[in-house]
Amino acid sequence: MGKKGKERAKEKREKRLQQISELRKVPISPRLRWWSSETVAVVTGANRGIGFEIARQLASYGLHVIMASRDAERGRHVAEMLHNEGLNVISHQLDISDQISVESFSKWVVLNYGGIDILVNNAGINFNLGSENSIEFAEKVIETNYVGTKRIIETIIPVMKPSENGARILNVSSRLGRVNGRRNRLGDATLREKLLTDDHLSEELIDGMVADFLKQVRDGTWKANGWPQMFTDYSVSKLAVNAYTRFMSRLLSSRPEGHRIYINCYCPGWVKTAMTGWEGNLSAEEGADTGVWIVLLPNQSPTGKFFAERREISF
């Protein structure tokens, strides 16, 4: 993309962000509010950044929010801060990379709430900043961002509450994980086709993809095999999350009325948080907006879709 193309893209994005800013000023009609103060939302990685903002915004709409954080002390601190602002929040320790922690969290949820209505999978890690592209921590990134997200989804689905409006799962992802992304396209054409074709998409395919990537990282052949060239390990982890979101949407689509679970993913954009080294061009409040918008959509919510800036985008 040339200089003029970049300028047009920037103008288009800024115009869309202004439109969203105006939309946020419009109160949600009472008849579209399917939730209440009894509606329970869990936000992982909620002690800072986008997770904190999603939790704050959901609570400001009147939901009861469980702010799940790996660091229990930080989680208590931020939850107390929001509670003092009159918001209905509580904190609880959760490390999505630890099976025991996830199971303990699930049991606590059932014991105290009987289940949940919304799960926002925000917890994630990234060790690359700026123009860096280190794959030194690739196994940890995949284990947290992809395997950890799978772990919490699989454990929480059985305790999601039946509802005529459907329970909701939202995976915070990234455009860097798009199969055919302009800047980060997956080089293996056969793998691209399989990932984008429902008949081929499976958990085994996704797991096999990340296993092949990690094997090539270990033997030093990953650069020659068509993996994304920007923030490679993070991008592959989000590529897997996006594919898993589509796979799970198909798996969950057969559930009967009253037990529906809608699952989607979204890209918050390049947000000024610790994960980006505070180099983003959006505030955490702006980055959280689309995520909150998706999980609060009224009945007949979309499922298996990818969103950014309050619009569906391609995988």
Short mmCIF file of C-alpha atoms in Angstrom, two decimals:
data_model
loop_
_atom_site.label_atom_id
_atom_site.label_comp_id
_atom_site.label_asym_id
_atom_site.label_seq_id
_atom_site.Cartn_x
_atom_site.Cartn_y
_atom_site.Cartn_z
CA MET A 1 0.00 0.00 0.00
CA GLY A 2 1.43 3.36 -1.07
CA LYS A 3 1.46 6.59 0.89
CA LYS A 4 -1.89 7.76 -0.52
CA GLY A 5 -3.44 4.37 0.20
CA LYS A 6 -2.26 4.51 3.80
CA GLU A 7 -3.65 8.01 4.18
CA ARG A 8 -7.04 6.93 2.80
CA ALA A 9 -7.09 3.93 5.13
CA LYS A 10 -6.25 6.15 8.08
CA GLU A 11 -8.99 8.62 7.19
CA LYS A 12 -11.51 5.79 6.78
CA ARG A 13 -10.57 4.31 10.16
CA GLU A 14 -10.77 7.66 11.93
CA LYS A 15 -14.18 8.30 10.39
CA ARG A 16 -15.41 4.91 11.57
CA LEU A 17 -14.10 5.51 15.09
CA GLN A 18 -15.92 8.83 15.17
CA GLN A 19 -19.12 7.08 14.10
CA ILE A 20 -18.69 4.55 16.90
CA SER A 21 -18.06 7.38 19.39
CA GLU A 22 -21.41 8.90 18.38
CA LEU A 23 -23.18 5.53 18.61
CA ARG A 24 -21.94 5.06 22.17
CA LYS A 25 -23.72 8.25 23.20
CA VAL A 26 -27.10 6.76 22.22
CA PRO A 27 -28.71 4.98 25.20
CA ILE A 28 -29.62 1.33 24.66
CA SER A 29 -33.39 0.98 24.44
CA PRO A 30 -34.91 -0.78 27.48
CA ARG A 31 -36.66 -3.25 25.16
CA LEU A 32 -33.24 -4.37 23.83
CA ARG A 33 -31.78 -4.96 27.28
CA TRP A 34 -31.99 -8.72 27.66
CA TRP A 35 -29.74 -8.66 30.75
CA SER A 36 -30.23 -7.63 34.38
CA SER A 37 -28.21 -7.26 37.57
CA GLU A 38 -28.51 -11.05 37.89
CA THR A 39 -26.67 -11.60 34.61
CA VAL A 40 -23.17 -12.87 35.41
CA ALA A 41 -20.23 -12.05 33.13
CA VAL A 42 -16.69 -13.38 33.60
CA VAL A 43 -13.82 -11.40 32.09
CA THR A 44 -10.39 -13.04 32.18
CA GLY A 45 -7.23 -10.97 32.47
CA ALA A 46 -9.40 -8.21 33.91
CA ASN A 47 -6.88 -6.53 36.20
CA ARG A 48 -5.60 -4.15 33.50
CA GLY A 49 -5.88 -2.92 29.92
CA ILE A 50 -8.67 -4.09 27.64
CA GLY A 51 -9.92 -6.70 30.13
CA PHE A 52 -10.33 -4.07 32.82
CA GLU A 53 -12.21 -1.80 30.42
CA ILE A 54 -14.52 -4.57 29.22
CA ALA A 55 -15.31 -5.42 32.83
CA ARG A 56 -15.92 -1.79 33.71
CA GLN A 57 -18.17 -1.16 30.73
CA LEU A 58 -20.22 -4.32 31.26
CA ALA A 59 -20.68 -3.41 34.93
CA SER A 60 -21.71 0.12 33.95
CA TYR A 61 -24.54 -1.45 31.92
CA GLY A 62 -25.79 -3.13 35.09
CA LEU A 63 -24.36 -6.64 34.81
CA HIS A 64 -22.64 -8.47 37.65
CA VAL A 65 -19.02 -8.89 36.58
CA ILE A 66 -16.46 -11.35 37.88
CA MET A 67 -13.00 -9.91 37.21
CA ALA A 68 -10.75 -12.95 36.85
CA SER A 69 -7.01 -12.29 37.19
CA ARG A 70 -3.90 -14.42 37.52
CA ASP A 71 -2.56 -11.96 40.10
CA ALA A 72 -5.10 -12.21 42.93
CA GLU A 73 -3.88 -9.10 44.76
CA ARG A 74 -4.02 -6.88 41.67
CA GLY A 75 -7.44 -8.30 40.88
CA ARG A 76 -8.77 -7.42 44.33
CA HIS A 77 -7.37 -3.91 44.06
CA VAL A 78 -8.99 -3.03 40.73
CA ALA A 79 -12.28 -4.69 41.67
CA GLU A 80 -12.40 -2.68 44.88
CA MET A 81 -11.74 0.47 42.89
CA LEU A 82 -14.72 -0.20 40.59
CA HIS A 83 -16.87 -1.33 43.50
CA ASN A 84 -16.21 2.01 45.17
CA GLU A 85 -17.56 3.65 42.02
CA GLY A 86 -20.85 1.84 42.58
CA LEU A 87 -20.29 -0.95 40.06
CA ASN A 88 -21.34 -4.54 40.73
CA VAL A 89 -18.01 -6.36 40.43
CA ILE A 90 -16.06 -8.99 42.31
CA SER A 91 -12.59 -10.44 41.73
CA HIS A 92 -11.36 -14.02 41.72
CA GLN A 93 -8.01 -15.63 40.98
CA LEU A 94 -7.72 -17.52 37.67
CA ASP A 95 -4.72 -18.70 35.69
CA ILE A 96 -5.96 -20.07 32.36
CA SER A 97 -2.63 -21.84 31.77
CA ASP A 98 -3.22 -23.98 34.89
CA GLN A 99 -5.85 -26.75 34.67
CA ILE A 100 -6.25 -26.92 38.46
CA SER A 101 -6.84 -23.16 38.66
CA VAL A 102 -9.45 -23.34 35.87
CA GLU A 103 -11.30 -26.24 37.50
CA SER A 104 -11.22 -24.52 40.89
CA PHE A 105 -12.62 -21.35 39.34
CA SER A 106 -15.44 -23.28 37.65
CA LYS A 107 -16.44 -24.96 40.93
CA TRP A 108 -16.41 -21.60 42.72
CA VAL A 109 -18.66 -20.10 40.04
CA VAL A 110 -21.19 -22.91 40.38
CA LEU A 111 -21.14 -22.76 44.18
CA ASN A 112 -21.64 -18.99 44.31
CA TYR A 113 -23.70 -18.23 41.19
CA GLY A 114 -25.04 -21.48 39.83
CA GLY A 115 -23.30 -20.68 36.53
CA ILE A 116 -22.55 -17.74 34.26
CA ASP A 117 -24.13 -16.03 31.24
CA ILE A 118 -21.13 -14.43 29.52
CA LEU A 119 -17.47 -15.43 29.22
CA VAL A 120 -14.99 -12.94 27.76
CA ASN A 121 -11.62 -14.56 27.09
CA ASN A 122 -9.26 -11.63 27.26
CA ALA A 123 -6.27 -13.13 29.12
CA GLY A 124 -3.24 -13.40 26.87
CA ILE A 125 0.45 -12.62 26.53
CA ASN A 126 2.80 -11.19 23.92
CA PHE A 127 6.57 -10.78 24.19
CA ASN A 128 7.08 -8.77 20.99
CA LEU A 129 7.13 -4.98 20.89
CA GLY A 130 7.63 -2.52 18.05
CA SER A 131 9.47 -4.11 15.15
CA GLU A 132 10.73 -7.05 17.22
CA ASN A 133 9.81 -10.57 16.17
CA SER A 134 11.30 -12.93 18.73
CA ILE A 135 9.95 -16.48 18.97
CA GLU A 136 11.91 -17.21 22.16
CA PHE A 137 8.72 -17.64 24.18
CA ALA A 138 6.62 -19.30 21.48
CA GLU A 139 5.59 -22.30 23.60
CA LYS A 140 4.44 -20.08 26.46
CA VAL A 141 2.52 -17.79 24.08
CA ILE A 142 0.71 -20.73 22.42
CA GLU A 143 0.04 -22.39 25.78
CA THR A 144 -1.56 -19.26 27.21
CA ASN A 145 -3.28 -17.64 24.25
CA TYR A 146 -4.60 -20.74 22.48
CA VAL A 147 -4.46 -23.75 24.80
CA GLY A 148 -5.49 -21.66 27.82
CA THR A 149 -8.43 -20.17 25.93
CA LYS A 150 -9.54 -23.66 24.89
CA ARG A 151 -9.15 -24.88 28.47
CA ILE A 152 -11.39 -22.22 30.02
CA ILE A 153 -14.03 -22.56 27.27
CA GLU A 154 -14.25 -26.34 27.59
CA THR A 155 -14.46 -26.11 31.38
CA ILE A 156 -17.00 -23.27 31.53
CA ILE A 157 -19.44 -24.38 28.80
CA PRO A 158 -21.08 -26.98 31.09
CA VAL A 159 -21.81 -24.29 33.70
CA MET A 160 -23.24 -21.66 31.36
CA LYS A 161 -26.81 -20.86 32.31
CA PRO A 162 -29.76 -21.83 30.10
CA SER A 163 -31.43 -18.73 28.69
CA GLU A 164 -33.86 -17.81 25.95
CA ASN A 165 -31.35 -15.12 24.96
CA GLY A 166 -28.46 -17.55 24.74
CA ALA A 167 -25.19 -17.55 26.68
CA ARG A 168 -22.26 -15.73 25.06
CA ILE A 169 -18.55 -16.44 24.68
CA LEU A 170 -16.23 -13.81 23.23
CA ASN A 171 -12.57 -14.41 22.41
CA VAL A 172 -10.39 -11.30 22.28
CA SER A 173 -8.22 -11.87 19.22
CA SER A 174 -6.32 -9.92 16.56
CA ARG A 175 -6.30 -9.15 12.86
CA LEU A 176 -2.73 -10.49 12.96
CA GLY A 177 -4.35 -13.92 13.15
CA ARG A 178 -6.26 -13.63 9.87
CA VAL A 179 -5.61 -16.47 7.43
CA ASN A 180 -5.53 -14.11 4.44
CA GLY A 181 -4.43 -10.95 6.23
CA ARG A 182 -2.81 -8.34 4.01
CA ARG A 183 0.28 -8.01 6.20
CA ASN A 184 0.46 -11.42 7.84
CA ARG A 185 -0.90 -13.95 5.35
CA LEU A 186 -0.34 -17.62 6.12
CA GLY A 187 2.06 -18.89 3.46
CA ASP A 188 0.82 -22.50 3.21
CA ALA A 189 -2.01 -22.35 0.61
CA THR A 190 -3.26 -25.85 1.45
CA LEU A 191 -3.46 -25.06 5.14
CA ARG A 192 -5.19 -21.74 4.37
CA GLU A 193 -7.87 -23.55 2.39
CA LYS A 194 -8.45 -26.15 5.09
CA LEU A 195 -8.72 -23.52 7.83
CA LEU A 196 -11.32 -21.59 5.83
CA THR A 197 -13.38 -24.61 4.74
CA ASP A 198 -15.93 -25.85 7.27
CA ASP A 199 -15.72 -29.44 5.98
CA HIS A 200 -11.99 -29.52 6.74
CA LEU A 201 -11.90 -27.43 9.91
CA SER A 202 -11.43 -29.53 13.05
CA GLU A 203 -9.82 -29.32 16.44
CA GLU A 204 -7.24 -31.86 15.24
CA LEU A 205 -6.33 -29.61 12.31
CA ILE A 206 -5.86 -26.57 14.56
CA ASP A 207 -3.91 -28.50 17.20
CA GLY A 208 -1.78 -30.05 14.48
CA MET A 209 -1.03 -26.63 13.03
CA VAL A 210 0.27 -25.21 16.31
CA ALA A 211 2.21 -28.42 17.02
CA ASP A 212 3.92 -28.16 13.60
CA PHE A 213 4.72 -24.51 14.26
CA LEU A 214 6.29 -25.24 17.64
CA LYS A 215 8.28 -28.16 16.22
CA GLN A 216 9.67 -25.87 13.51
CA VAL A 217 10.48 -23.23 16.11
CA ARG A 218 12.47 -25.83 18.02
CA ASP A 219 14.39 -27.06 14.97
CA GLY A 220 14.86 -23.57 13.49
CA THR A 221 12.93 -24.11 10.24
CA TRP A 222 9.90 -21.89 10.94
CA LYS A 223 11.04 -18.93 8.79
CA ALA A 224 11.13 -21.04 5.62
CA ASN A 225 7.68 -22.54 6.10
CA GLY A 226 5.32 -19.63 5.50
CA TRP A 227 4.33 -18.63 9.01
CA PRO A 228 3.25 -15.01 9.64
CA GLN A 229 6.28 -12.73 9.62
CA MET A 230 4.97 -10.14 12.09
CA PHE A 231 4.83 -11.01 15.81
CA THR A 232 4.94 -14.62 14.62
CA ASP A 233 4.18 -16.60 17.79
CA TYR A 234 1.44 -14.19 18.88
CA SER A 235 -0.06 -14.20 15.38
CA VAL A 236 -0.11 -18.01 15.19
CA SER A 237 -1.76 -18.18 18.61
CA LYS A 238 -4.52 -15.82 17.46
CA LEU A 239 -4.84 -17.64 14.12
CA ALA A 240 -5.57 -20.75 16.19
CA VAL A 241 -8.05 -18.90 18.44
CA ASN A 242 -9.92 -17.58 15.41
CA ALA A 243 -10.15 -21.03 13.82
CA TYR A 244 -11.20 -22.59 17.13
CA THR A 245 -13.96 -19.97 17.46
CA ARG A 246 -15.41 -21.03 14.12
CA PHE A 247 -15.05 -24.72 14.98
CA MET A 248 -16.82 -24.29 18.33
CA SER A 249 -19.64 -22.27 16.75
CA ARG A 250 -20.45 -25.30 14.59
CA LEU A 251 -20.18 -27.66 17.54
CA LEU A 252 -22.50 -25.52 19.65
CA SER A 253 -25.03 -24.80 16.90
CA SER A 254 -26.91 -28.05 17.54
CA ARG A 255 -27.87 -27.10 21.09
CA PRO A 256 -31.64 -26.75 21.61
CA GLU A 257 -33.52 -23.48 22.08
CA GLY A 258 -32.96 -22.14 25.58
CA HIS A 259 -29.50 -23.72 25.75
CA ARG A 260 -27.87 -21.83 22.88
CA ILE A 261 -24.32 -20.56 23.26
CA TYR A 262 -23.09 -17.91 20.83
CA ILE A 263 -19.33 -17.68 20.35
CA ASN A 264 -17.45 -14.98 18.46
CA CYS A 265 -14.06 -13.26 18.37
CA TYR A 266 -12.99 -9.69 17.85
CA CYS A 267 -9.95 -7.51 17.31
CA PRO A 268 -9.81 -4.49 19.65
CA GLY A 269 -7.25 -2.74 17.44
CA TRP A 270 -3.83 -1.42 18.35
CA VAL A 271 -4.55 -0.28 21.88
CA LYS A 272 -2.35 1.67 24.30
CA THR A 273 -1.75 -1.04 26.89
CA ALA A 274 1.21 -2.75 28.55
CA MET A 275 0.99 -5.49 25.88
CA THR A 276 1.80 -2.97 23.11
CA GLY A 277 4.33 -1.07 25.21
CA TRP A 278 1.78 1.80 25.29
CA GLU A 279 2.45 2.41 21.59
CA GLY A 280 -1.11 1.89 20.31
CA ASN A 281 -3.33 4.46 18.64
CA LEU A 282 -6.51 3.65 20.60
CA SER A 283 -7.40 3.99 24.26
CA ALA A 284 -8.40 0.90 26.25
CA GLU A 285 -11.91 2.36 26.42
CA GLU A 286 -12.11 2.50 22.61
CA GLY A 287 -10.57 -0.95 22.25
CA ALA A 288 -13.08 -2.53 24.63
CA ASP A 289 -16.12 -1.02 22.90
CA THR A 290 -16.68 -3.59 20.16
CA GLY A 291 -16.31 -6.49 22.60
CA VAL A 292 -18.96 -5.06 24.90
CA TRP A 293 -21.21 -4.32 21.92
CA ILE A 294 -21.00 -7.94 20.71
CA VAL A 295 -21.86 -9.66 24.00
CA LEU A 296 -24.77 -7.29 24.65
CA LEU A 297 -26.41 -7.78 21.26
CA PRO A 298 -30.06 -8.86 21.68
CA ASN A 299 -31.44 -12.34 20.98
CA GLN A 300 -30.45 -14.09 17.75
CA SER A 301 -26.88 -12.96 18.26
CA PRO A 302 -24.41 -13.91 15.48
CA THR A 303 -22.07 -16.82 16.10
CA GLY A 304 -18.78 -17.97 14.64
CA LYS A 305 -17.98 -14.46 13.41
CA PHE A 306 -14.99 -12.11 13.61
CA PHE A 307 -15.51 -8.42 14.41
CA ALA A 308 -13.59 -5.15 14.56
CA GLU A 309 -14.88 -1.60 14.97
CA ARG A 310 -18.47 -2.86 15.40
CA ARG A 311 -18.40 -4.61 12.03
CA GLU A 312 -17.90 -8.16 10.86
CA ILE A 313 -14.56 -8.77 9.16
CA SER A 314 -13.20 -11.79 7.31
CA PHE A 315 -11.11 -14.52 8.87
#
